[in-house]
Short mmCIF file of C-alpha atoms (C1' of nucleotides) in Angstrom, two decimals:
data_model
loop_
_atom_site.label_atom_id
_atom_site.label_comp_id
_atom_site.label_asym_id
_atom_site.label_seq_id
_atom_site.Cartn_x
_atom_site.Cartn_y
_atom_site.Cartn_z
CA MET A 230 -6.93 24.96 1.88
CA PHE A 231 -5.86 22.36 -0.39
CA SER A 232 -6.88 19.39 2.21
CA ARG A 233 -10.37 20.73 2.16
CA HIS A 234 -10.29 20.97 -2.00
CA ILE A 235 -9.82 17.25 -1.98
CA SER A 236 -12.61 16.65 0.12
CA ALA A 237 -15.02 18.74 -2.07
CA VAL A 238 -13.48 17.35 -4.73
CA VAL A 239 -14.10 13.83 -3.61
CA GLY A 240 -17.26 13.68 -1.95
CA ILE A 241 -16.37 12.52 0.89
CA SER A 242 -17.08 15.21 3.91
CA SER A 243 -20.50 13.93 3.88
CA PHE A 244 -19.28 10.55 6.25
CA CYS A 245 -16.30 12.77 8.24
CA LEU A 246 -19.49 14.39 10.23
CA GLY A 247 -19.50 13.31 13.46
CA ILE A 248 -16.17 11.11 13.29
CA TRP A 249 -13.42 13.67 13.29
CA MET A 250 -11.20 12.34 15.83
CA ASP A 251 -9.77 14.63 18.52
CA ARG A 252 -6.39 13.39 18.18
CA LYS A 253 -5.23 12.43 14.65
CA TYR A 254 -2.71 10.40 16.29
CA ARG A 255 -4.68 7.69 18.65
CA GLU A 256 -2.60 5.26 21.41
CA LEU A 257 -3.58 2.74 20.76
CA ASN A 258 -3.69 -0.88 23.90
CA ALA A 259 -0.77 -3.08 22.93
CA LEU A 260 -1.73 -6.58 22.37
CA HIS A 261 0.15 -9.23 24.50
CA SER A 262 -2.36 -12.14 24.51
CA ILE A 263 -3.99 -12.70 21.19
CA PRO A 264 -5.33 -15.72 22.22
CA GLY A 265 -3.41 -18.49 19.46
CA PHE A 266 -3.65 -16.20 15.84
CA LYS A 267 -3.71 -19.16 13.43
CA ILE A 268 -2.43 -18.40 10.04
CA PHE A 269 -5.43 -18.29 7.53
CA ASP A 270 -5.19 -20.70 5.38
CA ALA A 271 -4.14 -19.34 1.95
CA VAL A 272 -2.21 -20.16 -1.04
CA TYR A 273 1.31 -19.16 -1.07
CA ALA A 274 2.62 -18.40 -4.32
CA ASP A 275 6.24 -18.25 -2.84
CA GLY A 276 5.22 -21.49 -0.90
CA LEU A 277 4.41 -22.98 -4.11
CA VAL A 278 7.66 -23.48 -5.39
CA ALA A 279 9.55 -24.36 -1.87
CA ASN A 280 10.88 -27.59 -1.17
CA ASN A 281 11.90 -27.81 2.38
CA GLN A 282 10.07 -27.98 4.71
CA GLU A 283 11.85 -25.53 7.18
CA LEU A 284 11.89 -23.13 4.88
CA ILE A 285 8.37 -22.86 4.51
CA VAL A 286 7.79 -23.11 8.60
CA ASN A 287 9.76 -20.02 8.74
CA ASN A 288 8.21 -18.30 5.49
CA GLU A 289 5.10 -18.55 7.23
CA GLN A 290 6.38 -17.21 10.71
CA ARG A 291 7.14 -14.01 8.68
CA ILE A 292 3.85 -14.25 7.08
CA SER A 293 1.62 -14.51 10.80
CA GLN A 294 4.29 -11.36 11.63
CA ILE A 295 3.19 -9.14 8.60
CA MET A 296 -0.41 -10.42 9.28
CA LYS A 297 -0.81 -9.97 13.31
CA TYR A 298 -2.71 -6.63 13.59
CA GLY A 299 -5.53 -8.91 10.76
CA PHE A 300 -6.56 -9.12 7.72
CA PRO A 301 -8.85 -5.90 5.95
CA SER A 302 -10.13 -9.36 4.08
CA LEU A 303 -9.77 -12.14 2.63
CA ASP A 304 -10.52 -12.18 -1.18
CA ASN A 305 -7.60 -13.52 -3.44
CA VAL A 306 -4.62 -13.75 -0.60
CA ARG A 307 -1.17 -13.95 -1.68
CA SER A 308 2.10 -13.89 0.28
CA TYR A 309 5.39 -13.63 -0.85
CA LYS A 310 7.88 -12.93 1.47
CA ASN A 311 8.21 -10.05 2.73
CA PHE A 312 4.69 -8.28 2.13
CA VAL A 313 1.26 -9.55 1.94
CA LEU A 314 -1.60 -8.73 -0.39
CA SER A 315 -5.16 -9.09 -1.47
CA TYR A 316 -5.73 -8.77 -5.04
CA ASP A 317 -8.80 -7.85 -7.46
CA GLN A 318 -9.32 -10.08 -9.84
CA ARG A 319 -11.28 -7.64 -11.80
CA ASN A 320 -9.88 -4.07 -11.37
CA ARG A 321 -6.24 -5.86 -12.10
CA ILE A 322 -5.31 -4.66 -9.12
CA PRO A 323 -4.29 -4.73 -4.91
CA HIS A 324 -7.06 -4.71 -3.14
CA TRP A 325 -4.26 -4.02 -0.21
CA VAL A 326 -1.43 -4.63 0.47
CA LEU A 327 0.45 -5.46 3.81
CA GLU A 328 3.88 -4.45 5.34
CA HIS A 329 5.98 -5.23 8.31
CA LEU A 330 8.85 -2.56 8.89
CA THR A 331 11.99 -2.99 11.43
CA PRO A 332 15.14 -0.64 11.68
CA GLU A 333 16.74 -3.86 9.97
CA SER A 334 14.36 -4.16 7.26
CA VAL A 335 15.04 -0.59 6.55
CA GLN A 336 19.00 -0.81 6.71
CA TYR A 337 20.56 1.24 3.61
CA ASN A 338 22.06 -1.66 1.83
CA PRO A 339 24.52 -0.21 -1.90
CA ASN A 340 24.96 -4.56 -2.70
CA VAL A 341 21.20 -3.88 -3.78
CA ASP A 342 19.82 -2.25 -7.03
CA ARG A 343 16.45 -2.05 -7.93
CA SER A 344 17.85 -0.80 -11.78
CA SER A 345 17.71 -4.65 -11.68
CA CYS A 346 14.68 -5.82 -11.00
CA GLU A 347 11.92 -5.75 -13.46
CA PHE A 348 7.89 -5.48 -13.19
CA TYR A 349 6.75 -9.37 -13.92
CA GLU A 350 2.94 -11.03 -14.37
CA ASP A 351 1.70 -13.27 -11.79
CA ASN A 352 1.30 -15.66 -13.27
CA SER A 353 -1.07 -17.16 -9.65
CA PHE A 354 -3.85 -15.68 -11.72
CA HIS A 355 -5.95 -16.47 -14.77
CA GLU A 356 -4.71 -14.34 -17.54
CA PHE A 357 -8.28 -13.15 -17.85
CA PHE A 358 -7.26 -10.95 -14.59
CA ARG A 359 -3.44 -10.14 -14.88
CA ALA A 360 -2.36 -6.89 -15.67
CA THR A 361 1.48 -6.91 -18.54
CA ASN A 362 2.96 -4.98 -18.64
CA LYS A 363 2.20 -4.55 -22.13
CA ASP A 364 -1.29 -3.20 -20.73
CA TYR A 365 0.86 -0.06 -18.86
CA LYS A 366 2.74 0.54 -22.04
CA ASN A 367 2.18 4.62 -23.47
CA SER A 368 -0.89 4.50 -21.32
CA GLY A 369 0.36 7.85 -19.28
CA PHE A 370 1.19 6.47 -15.84
CA ASP A 371 3.43 4.43 -13.56
CA ARG A 372 3.76 1.39 -12.73
CA GLY A 373 3.07 2.43 -8.83
CA HIS A 374 4.36 -0.30 -5.58
CA LEU A 375 2.08 -0.39 -3.32
CA ALA A 376 4.92 -1.70 -1.26
CA ALA A 377 7.27 0.04 -2.12
CA ALA A 378 10.32 -1.32 -3.37
CA GLY A 379 12.47 0.87 -0.57
CA ASN A 380 10.96 -0.80 1.71
CA HIS A 381 13.04 -4.81 0.54
CA LYS A 382 15.99 -3.87 0.44
CA SER A 383 17.36 -5.83 2.46
CA SER A 384 18.01 -8.25 0.02
CA LEU A 385 17.82 -8.26 -4.31
CA GLU A 386 14.94 -11.22 -3.58
CA LEU A 387 12.83 -9.68 -1.58
CA ILE A 388 12.99 -6.19 -3.67
CA LYS A 389 12.82 -8.43 -6.60
CA GLN A 390 9.53 -9.95 -5.07
CA THR A 391 8.01 -6.31 -4.85
CA PHE A 392 7.87 -5.80 -8.74
CA VAL A 393 4.99 -8.38 -9.06
CA LEU A 394 2.50 -6.88 -11.56
CA SER A 395 -0.44 -7.80 -8.49
CA ASN A 396 1.80 -5.14 -6.41
CA ILE A 397 1.65 -2.43 -8.71
CA ALA A 398 -1.57 -0.17 -10.02
CA PRO A 399 -1.37 2.92 -12.24
CA GLN A 400 0.03 6.19 -11.08
CA VAL A 401 -0.04 9.65 -12.49
CA GLY A 402 4.14 9.97 -12.33
CA LYS A 403 5.77 12.77 -12.52
CA GLY A 404 3.86 15.25 -9.99
CA PHE A 405 2.24 11.53 -7.76
CA ASN A 406 4.20 9.00 -8.13
CA ARG A 407 7.69 10.38 -7.71
CA SER A 408 6.78 13.14 -5.44
CA ALA A 409 3.76 13.00 -3.02
CA TRP A 410 3.70 9.47 -2.72
CA ASN A 411 6.77 8.82 -2.66
CA ASN A 412 7.24 11.54 0.08
CA LEU A 413 4.65 9.90 1.70
CA GLU A 414 6.72 6.82 1.70
CA LYS A 415 9.92 7.37 2.93
CA TYR A 416 8.47 9.05 5.87
CA VAL A 417 6.99 5.89 6.02
CA ARG A 418 10.75 4.32 6.05
CA LYS A 419 12.11 7.11 8.32
CA LYS A 420 9.77 5.76 10.69
CA ALA A 421 10.34 2.61 10.41
CA LYS A 422 14.25 3.51 11.33
CA HIS A 423 13.78 4.83 14.45
CA ASN A 424 10.93 2.67 16.29
CA LYS A 425 10.37 -1.12 17.04
CA ASN A 426 8.04 -2.01 14.73
CA VAL A 427 5.60 -0.43 11.23
CA TYR A 428 2.97 -2.15 9.99
CA ILE A 429 1.11 -0.80 6.92
CA CYS A 430 -1.39 -1.34 4.38
CA SER A 431 -1.70 1.11 1.02
CA GLY A 432 -3.74 0.30 -0.97
CA PRO A 433 -6.17 2.22 -4.00
CA LEU A 434 -9.35 3.64 -4.00
CA PHE A 435 -12.58 4.76 -5.96
CA LEU A 436 -14.26 7.75 -5.21
CA PRO A 437 -17.28 9.63 -5.98
CA LYS A 438 -18.09 12.74 -7.33
CA LYS A 439 -20.57 15.07 -8.27
CA GLY A 440 -21.48 15.60 -11.77
CA GLU A 441 -23.31 18.07 -13.89
CA ASP A 442 -26.49 16.38 -13.46
CA GLY A 443 -26.16 17.01 -9.22
CA LYS A 444 -25.04 13.80 -8.52
CA LEU A 445 -22.26 11.14 -7.59
CA TRP A 446 -20.72 8.98 -10.19
CA ILE A 447 -17.70 7.30 -9.56
CA LYS A 448 -15.66 7.19 -12.98
CA TYR A 449 -12.24 5.88 -13.53
CA GLN A 450 -10.06 5.48 -16.60
CA VAL A 451 -9.71 1.84 -17.15
CA ILE A 452 -5.33 1.16 -19.85
CA GLY A 453 -4.33 -1.48 -21.49
CA ASP A 454 -5.73 -4.53 -22.76
CA ASN A 455 -6.65 -6.31 -19.50
CA HIS A 456 -8.67 -2.26 -18.96
CA VAL A 457 -6.24 -2.06 -16.10
CA ALA A 458 -8.62 0.10 -13.25
CA VAL A 459 -6.65 3.83 -12.80
CA PRO A 460 -7.58 4.87 -9.09
CA THR A 461 -8.53 7.75 -8.29
CA HIS A 462 -7.03 8.00 -5.24
CA PHE A 463 -4.32 5.84 -2.69
CA TYR A 464 -4.27 5.29 0.89
CA LYS A 465 -1.61 3.91 3.58
CA ILE A 466 -3.06 2.90 7.38
CA VAL A 467 0.69 3.52 9.22
CA VAL A 468 0.88 2.17 13.11
CA THR A 469 3.51 2.50 14.86
CA GLU A 470 5.21 0.74 17.73
CA SER A 471 7.42 2.88 20.17
CA THR A 472 10.43 0.59 21.93
CA GLU A 473 8.07 1.76 24.24
CA SER A 474 5.40 -0.12 23.55
CA LYS A 475 2.43 2.19 22.55
CA PHE A 476 1.48 2.09 19.34
CA TYR A 477 0.21 4.65 17.02
CA LEU A 478 -2.35 5.16 14.27
CA GLU A 479 -1.69 7.53 11.16
CA CYS A 480 -4.50 7.10 8.15
CA TYR A 481 -3.65 9.40 4.67
CA LEU A 482 -5.04 9.99 1.66
CA MET A 483 -3.75 11.50 -1.76
CA PRO A 484 -5.58 11.83 -4.57
CA ASN A 485 -3.89 9.95 -8.20
CA GLN A 486 -3.28 13.39 -9.41
CA VAL A 487 -0.76 16.04 -9.66
CA ILE A 488 0.13 17.34 -6.06
CA PRO A 489 2.28 20.73 -5.76
CA ASP A 490 5.14 19.81 -3.87
CA ASP A 491 4.73 22.35 -0.62
CA ILE A 492 1.56 20.49 0.78
CA PRO A 493 2.58 19.54 3.45
CA LEU A 494 2.00 15.43 4.29
CA LYS A 495 -0.34 16.78 7.18
CA ASP A 496 -2.98 17.95 5.42
CA PHE A 497 -3.66 14.41 3.40
CA GLN A 498 -4.53 12.77 6.90
CA MET A 499 -8.07 11.20 6.96
CA PRO A 500 -9.93 9.30 9.84
CA LEU A 501 -9.77 6.34 9.36
CA GLU A 502 -13.03 5.53 9.45
CA VAL A 503 -13.31 7.76 6.50
CA ILE A 504 -10.96 5.50 4.90
CA GLU A 505 -12.75 2.10 5.61
CA ARG A 506 -16.25 3.81 4.24
CA ALA A 507 -14.95 4.62 1.34
CA SER A 508 -12.86 0.85 0.72
CA GLY A 509 -15.03 -1.65 2.41
CA LEU A 510 -12.67 -3.14 4.53
CA GLN A 511 -11.75 -3.05 8.11
CA PHE A 512 -8.03 -2.34 9.32
CA PHE A 513 -5.75 -3.32 11.75
CA LYS A 514 -9.12 -4.67 14.02
CA ARG A 515 -6.66 -6.61 16.67
CA LEU A 516 -6.00 -3.18 17.74
CA THR A 517 -8.50 -0.50 16.79
CA LEU A 518 -11.34 -3.48 18.28
CA ASP A 519 -9.68 -3.56 21.45
CA LYS A 520 -9.60 0.44 21.72
CA PHE A 521 -13.25 0.47 21.15
CA THR A 522 -13.63 -1.96 24.03
CA LYS A 523 -11.72 0.53 26.82
CA LEU A 524 -13.55 3.59 25.02
CA ASN A 525 -17.42 2.05 25.72
"C1'" DT B 913 17.58 9.70 -2.21
"C1'" DT B 914 13.67 7.01 -4.23
"C1'" DT B 915 10.19 7.46 -8.09
"C1'" DA B 916 10.23 5.49 -12.23
"C1'" DA B 917 9.40 6.01 -18.60
"C1'" DT B 918 10.74 6.33 -22.61
"C1'" DG B 919 14.20 6.51 -26.16
"C1'" DT B 920 18.75 5.18 -28.49
#
DNA sequence: TTTAATGT
């Protein structure tokens, strides 16, 4: 099977051992009594230009809603109107990007058109660490969104913010960004249409592969003058809260390469632990920790 | 329907 092939290629099968879960969909417990979750005191790239106090307060409420189940890490966090990211200054791509979707937020809106959007540099980072449009030009890679443009079509302002280059990573275009990865994003939007809340964390991975010498190596291309790193893989963690307030978890891992169209999405499902070990991050800890304590 | 780059 293709999925087994992927595991072998990426060399992660070793730490799959013993942690494969009985069920692919794990039901998680709702946390209605989180003790006073205080929003992380980050630099608000968006708040910096806001001078209306009410706007700032509302934006903080929105951010705390997006980050309700925890921060995967606290490195170079930036919050935008409708998504939050942590930026990898060395690789000039995000570490992770978090979104919160609802049936209203993904409703079809013919008035919002992505063709009026342009990719732009994130000036909140030092120029040494910024990715530019020139880096991607003629690189052969797409400027792939992590917070997908299609998830933020409720207003022109929101969709425009997803085009900030700190939300972008180099993705194989034909056969990946425009196919399998796009299908995964569409699947998530469909979930959002039929459930109360969907929380998504997306990001890049750099996974080792066995070299001719039999040793494990991590090898990746860099593009442009700023050496923007091309990830070997991308992950997506999806937490769905149903209308009955039950929680479900799905994790996906895809190689950044041409993927045949006939591979079903479920072949890319991975245990959460695999993605946590590979990324050095822990996702939705406020939910999973609660579940784990109940298992003990 | 949504991805996005490239060439005019």
